[in-house]
Short mmCIF file of N, CA and C in Angstrom, two decimals:
data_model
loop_
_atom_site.label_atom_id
_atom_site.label_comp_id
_atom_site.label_asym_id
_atom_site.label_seq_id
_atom_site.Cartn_x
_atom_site.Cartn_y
_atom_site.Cartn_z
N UNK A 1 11.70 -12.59 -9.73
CA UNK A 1 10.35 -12.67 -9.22
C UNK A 1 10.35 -12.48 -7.70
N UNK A 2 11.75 -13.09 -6.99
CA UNK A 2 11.36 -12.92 -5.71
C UNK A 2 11.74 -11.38 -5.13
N UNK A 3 12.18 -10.51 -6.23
CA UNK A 3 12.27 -9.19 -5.85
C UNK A 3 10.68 -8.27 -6.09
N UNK A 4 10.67 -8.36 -6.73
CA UNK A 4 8.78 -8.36 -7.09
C UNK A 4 8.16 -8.42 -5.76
N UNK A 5 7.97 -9.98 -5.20
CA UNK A 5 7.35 -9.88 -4.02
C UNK A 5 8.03 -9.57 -3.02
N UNK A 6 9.16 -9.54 -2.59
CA UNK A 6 9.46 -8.66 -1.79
C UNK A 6 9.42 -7.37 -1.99
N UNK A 7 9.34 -6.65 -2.69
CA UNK A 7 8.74 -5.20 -3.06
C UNK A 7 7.06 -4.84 -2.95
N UNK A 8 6.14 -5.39 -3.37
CA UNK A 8 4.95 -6.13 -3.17
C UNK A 8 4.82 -5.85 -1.54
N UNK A 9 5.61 -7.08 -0.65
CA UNK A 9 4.99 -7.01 1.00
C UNK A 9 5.59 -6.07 1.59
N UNK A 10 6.61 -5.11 0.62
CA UNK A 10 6.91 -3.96 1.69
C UNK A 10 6.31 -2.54 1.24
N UNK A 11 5.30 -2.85 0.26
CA UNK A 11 4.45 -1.98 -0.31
C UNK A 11 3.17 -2.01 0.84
N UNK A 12 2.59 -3.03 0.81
CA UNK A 12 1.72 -3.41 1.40
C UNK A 12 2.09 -3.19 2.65
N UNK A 13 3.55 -3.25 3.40
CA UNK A 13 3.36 -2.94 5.02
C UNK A 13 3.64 -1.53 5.05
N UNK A 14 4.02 -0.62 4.12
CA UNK A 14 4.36 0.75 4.26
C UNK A 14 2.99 1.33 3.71
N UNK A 15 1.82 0.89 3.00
CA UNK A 15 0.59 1.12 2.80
C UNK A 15 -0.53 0.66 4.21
N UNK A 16 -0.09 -0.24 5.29
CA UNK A 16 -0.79 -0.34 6.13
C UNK A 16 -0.53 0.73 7.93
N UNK A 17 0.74 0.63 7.33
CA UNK A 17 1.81 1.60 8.45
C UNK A 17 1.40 3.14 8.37
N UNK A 18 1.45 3.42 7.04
CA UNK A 18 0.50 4.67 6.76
C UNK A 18 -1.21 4.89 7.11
N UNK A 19 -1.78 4.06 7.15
CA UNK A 19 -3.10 4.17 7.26
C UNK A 19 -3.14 4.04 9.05
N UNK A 20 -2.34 3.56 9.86
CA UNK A 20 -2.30 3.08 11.06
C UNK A 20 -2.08 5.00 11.53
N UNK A 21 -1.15 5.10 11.23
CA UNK A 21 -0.62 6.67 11.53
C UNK A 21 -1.74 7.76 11.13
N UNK A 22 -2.57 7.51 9.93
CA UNK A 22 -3.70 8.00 9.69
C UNK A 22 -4.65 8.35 10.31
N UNK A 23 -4.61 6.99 11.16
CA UNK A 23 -5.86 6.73 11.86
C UNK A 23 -6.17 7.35 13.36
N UNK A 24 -4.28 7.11 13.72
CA UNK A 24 -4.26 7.91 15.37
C UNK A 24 -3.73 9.50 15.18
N UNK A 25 -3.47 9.89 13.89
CA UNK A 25 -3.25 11.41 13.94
C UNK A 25 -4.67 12.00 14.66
N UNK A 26 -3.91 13.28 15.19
CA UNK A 26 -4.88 14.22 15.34
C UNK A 26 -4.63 15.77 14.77
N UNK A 27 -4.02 15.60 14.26
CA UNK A 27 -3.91 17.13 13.03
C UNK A 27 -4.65 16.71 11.74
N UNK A 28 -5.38 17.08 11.50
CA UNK A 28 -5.95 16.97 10.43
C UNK A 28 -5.29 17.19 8.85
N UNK A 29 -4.04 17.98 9.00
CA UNK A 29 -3.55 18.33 7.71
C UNK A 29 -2.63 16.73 8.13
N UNK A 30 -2.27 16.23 8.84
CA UNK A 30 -1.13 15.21 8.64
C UNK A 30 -1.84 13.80 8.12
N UNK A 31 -3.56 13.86 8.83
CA UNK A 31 -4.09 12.91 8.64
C UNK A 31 -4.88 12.83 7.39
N UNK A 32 -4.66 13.77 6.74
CA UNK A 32 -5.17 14.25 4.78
C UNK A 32 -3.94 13.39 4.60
N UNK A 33 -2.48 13.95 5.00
CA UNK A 33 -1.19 13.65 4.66
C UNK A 33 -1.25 11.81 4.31
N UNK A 34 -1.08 11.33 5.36
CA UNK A 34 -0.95 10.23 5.62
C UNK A 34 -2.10 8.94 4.78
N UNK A 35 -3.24 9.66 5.05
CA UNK A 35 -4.49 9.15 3.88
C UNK A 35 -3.86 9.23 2.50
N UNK A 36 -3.22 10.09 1.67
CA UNK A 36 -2.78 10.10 0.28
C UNK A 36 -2.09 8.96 0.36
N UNK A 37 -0.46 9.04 1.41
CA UNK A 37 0.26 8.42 1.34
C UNK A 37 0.27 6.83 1.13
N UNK A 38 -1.24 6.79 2.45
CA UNK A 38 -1.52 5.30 2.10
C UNK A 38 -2.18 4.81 0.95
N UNK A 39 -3.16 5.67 0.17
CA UNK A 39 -3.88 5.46 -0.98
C UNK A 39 -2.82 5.37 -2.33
N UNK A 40 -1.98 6.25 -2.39
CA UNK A 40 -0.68 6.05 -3.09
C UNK A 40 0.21 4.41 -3.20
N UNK A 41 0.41 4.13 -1.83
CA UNK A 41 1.00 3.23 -1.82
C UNK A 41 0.57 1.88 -1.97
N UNK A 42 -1.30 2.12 -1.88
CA UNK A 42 -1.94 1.08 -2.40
C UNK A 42 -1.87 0.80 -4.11
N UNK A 43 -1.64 2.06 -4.72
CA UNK A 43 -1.97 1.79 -5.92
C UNK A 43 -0.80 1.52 -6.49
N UNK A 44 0.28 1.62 -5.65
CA UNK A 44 1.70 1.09 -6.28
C UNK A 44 1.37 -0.39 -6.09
N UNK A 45 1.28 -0.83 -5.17
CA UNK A 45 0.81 -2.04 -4.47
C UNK A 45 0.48 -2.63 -5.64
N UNK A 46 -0.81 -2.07 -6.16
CA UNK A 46 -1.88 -3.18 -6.96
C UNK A 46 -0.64 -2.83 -8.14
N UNK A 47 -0.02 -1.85 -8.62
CA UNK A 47 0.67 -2.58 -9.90
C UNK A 47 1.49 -3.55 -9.97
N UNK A 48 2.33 -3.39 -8.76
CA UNK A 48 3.39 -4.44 -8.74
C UNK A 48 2.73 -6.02 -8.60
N UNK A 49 2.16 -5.79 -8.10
CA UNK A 49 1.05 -7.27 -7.56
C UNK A 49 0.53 -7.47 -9.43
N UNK A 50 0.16 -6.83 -10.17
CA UNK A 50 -0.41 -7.04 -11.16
C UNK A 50 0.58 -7.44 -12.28
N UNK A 51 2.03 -6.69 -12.04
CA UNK A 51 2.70 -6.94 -13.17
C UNK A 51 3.36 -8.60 -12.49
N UNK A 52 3.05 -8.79 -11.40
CA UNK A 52 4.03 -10.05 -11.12
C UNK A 52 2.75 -11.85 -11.59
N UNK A 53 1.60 -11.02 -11.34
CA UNK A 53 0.37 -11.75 -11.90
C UNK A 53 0.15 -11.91 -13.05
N UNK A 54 0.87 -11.07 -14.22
CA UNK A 54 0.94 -10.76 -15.96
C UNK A 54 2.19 -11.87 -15.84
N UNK A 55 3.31 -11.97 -15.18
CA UNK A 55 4.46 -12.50 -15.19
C UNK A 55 4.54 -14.14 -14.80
N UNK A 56 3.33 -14.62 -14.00
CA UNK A 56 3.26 -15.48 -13.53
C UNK A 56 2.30 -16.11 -14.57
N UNK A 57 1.14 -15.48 -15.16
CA UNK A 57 0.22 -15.96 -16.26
C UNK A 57 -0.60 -16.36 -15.58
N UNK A 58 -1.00 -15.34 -14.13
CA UNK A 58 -2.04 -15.85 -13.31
C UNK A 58 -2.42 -14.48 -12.43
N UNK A 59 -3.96 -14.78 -12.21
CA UNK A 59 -4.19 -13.38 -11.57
C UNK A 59 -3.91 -13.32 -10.24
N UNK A 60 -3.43 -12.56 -9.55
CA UNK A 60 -3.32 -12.73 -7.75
C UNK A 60 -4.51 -12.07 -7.17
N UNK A 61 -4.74 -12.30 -6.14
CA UNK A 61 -5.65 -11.94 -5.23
C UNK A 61 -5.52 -11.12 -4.52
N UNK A 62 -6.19 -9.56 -4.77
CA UNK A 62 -5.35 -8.40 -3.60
C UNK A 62 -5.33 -8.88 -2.07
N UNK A 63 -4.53 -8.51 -1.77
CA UNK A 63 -4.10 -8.73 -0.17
C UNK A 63 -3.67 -7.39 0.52
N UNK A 64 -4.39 -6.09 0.23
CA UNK A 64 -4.17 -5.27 0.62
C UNK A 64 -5.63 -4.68 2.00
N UNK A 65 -4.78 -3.97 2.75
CA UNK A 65 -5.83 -3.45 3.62
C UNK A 65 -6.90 -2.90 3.59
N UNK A 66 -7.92 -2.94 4.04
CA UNK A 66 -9.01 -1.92 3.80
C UNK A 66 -9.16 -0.23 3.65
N UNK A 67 -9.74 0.17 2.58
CA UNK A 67 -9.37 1.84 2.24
C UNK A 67 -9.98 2.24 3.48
N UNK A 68 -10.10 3.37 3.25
CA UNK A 68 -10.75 4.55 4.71
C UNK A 68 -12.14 4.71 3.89
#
């Protein structure tokens, strides 16, 4: 379980790290780029968060960043 959440908060900081880089690009093809990447990594995010919430027999509370 504690690999779970450590997989989990480094989902979540490589999903916020992406959106940060998103945000100060100024190429537009990198900042499409970087938008997937972070939307991607959110939705890995919510599974792992979900299968550890199926595992626990309890729902968690997203703790993920705000989309674009």
């Amino acid at each position: 379980m504690k690999d779970m959440q450590a997989q989990l908060e480094k989902l979540q900081r490589d999903t916020a790290e992406c959106a940060l880089i998103r945000d100060l690009a100024t190429d537009p093809k990198k900042r499409e780029l970087f938008a997937k990447l972070a939307e991607h990594l959110a939705v890995l995010a919510s599974a792992v968060e979900q299968a550890i919430g199926e595992s626990a027999g309890s729902d968690i509370v997203p703790d993920l960043p705000p989309r674009p």
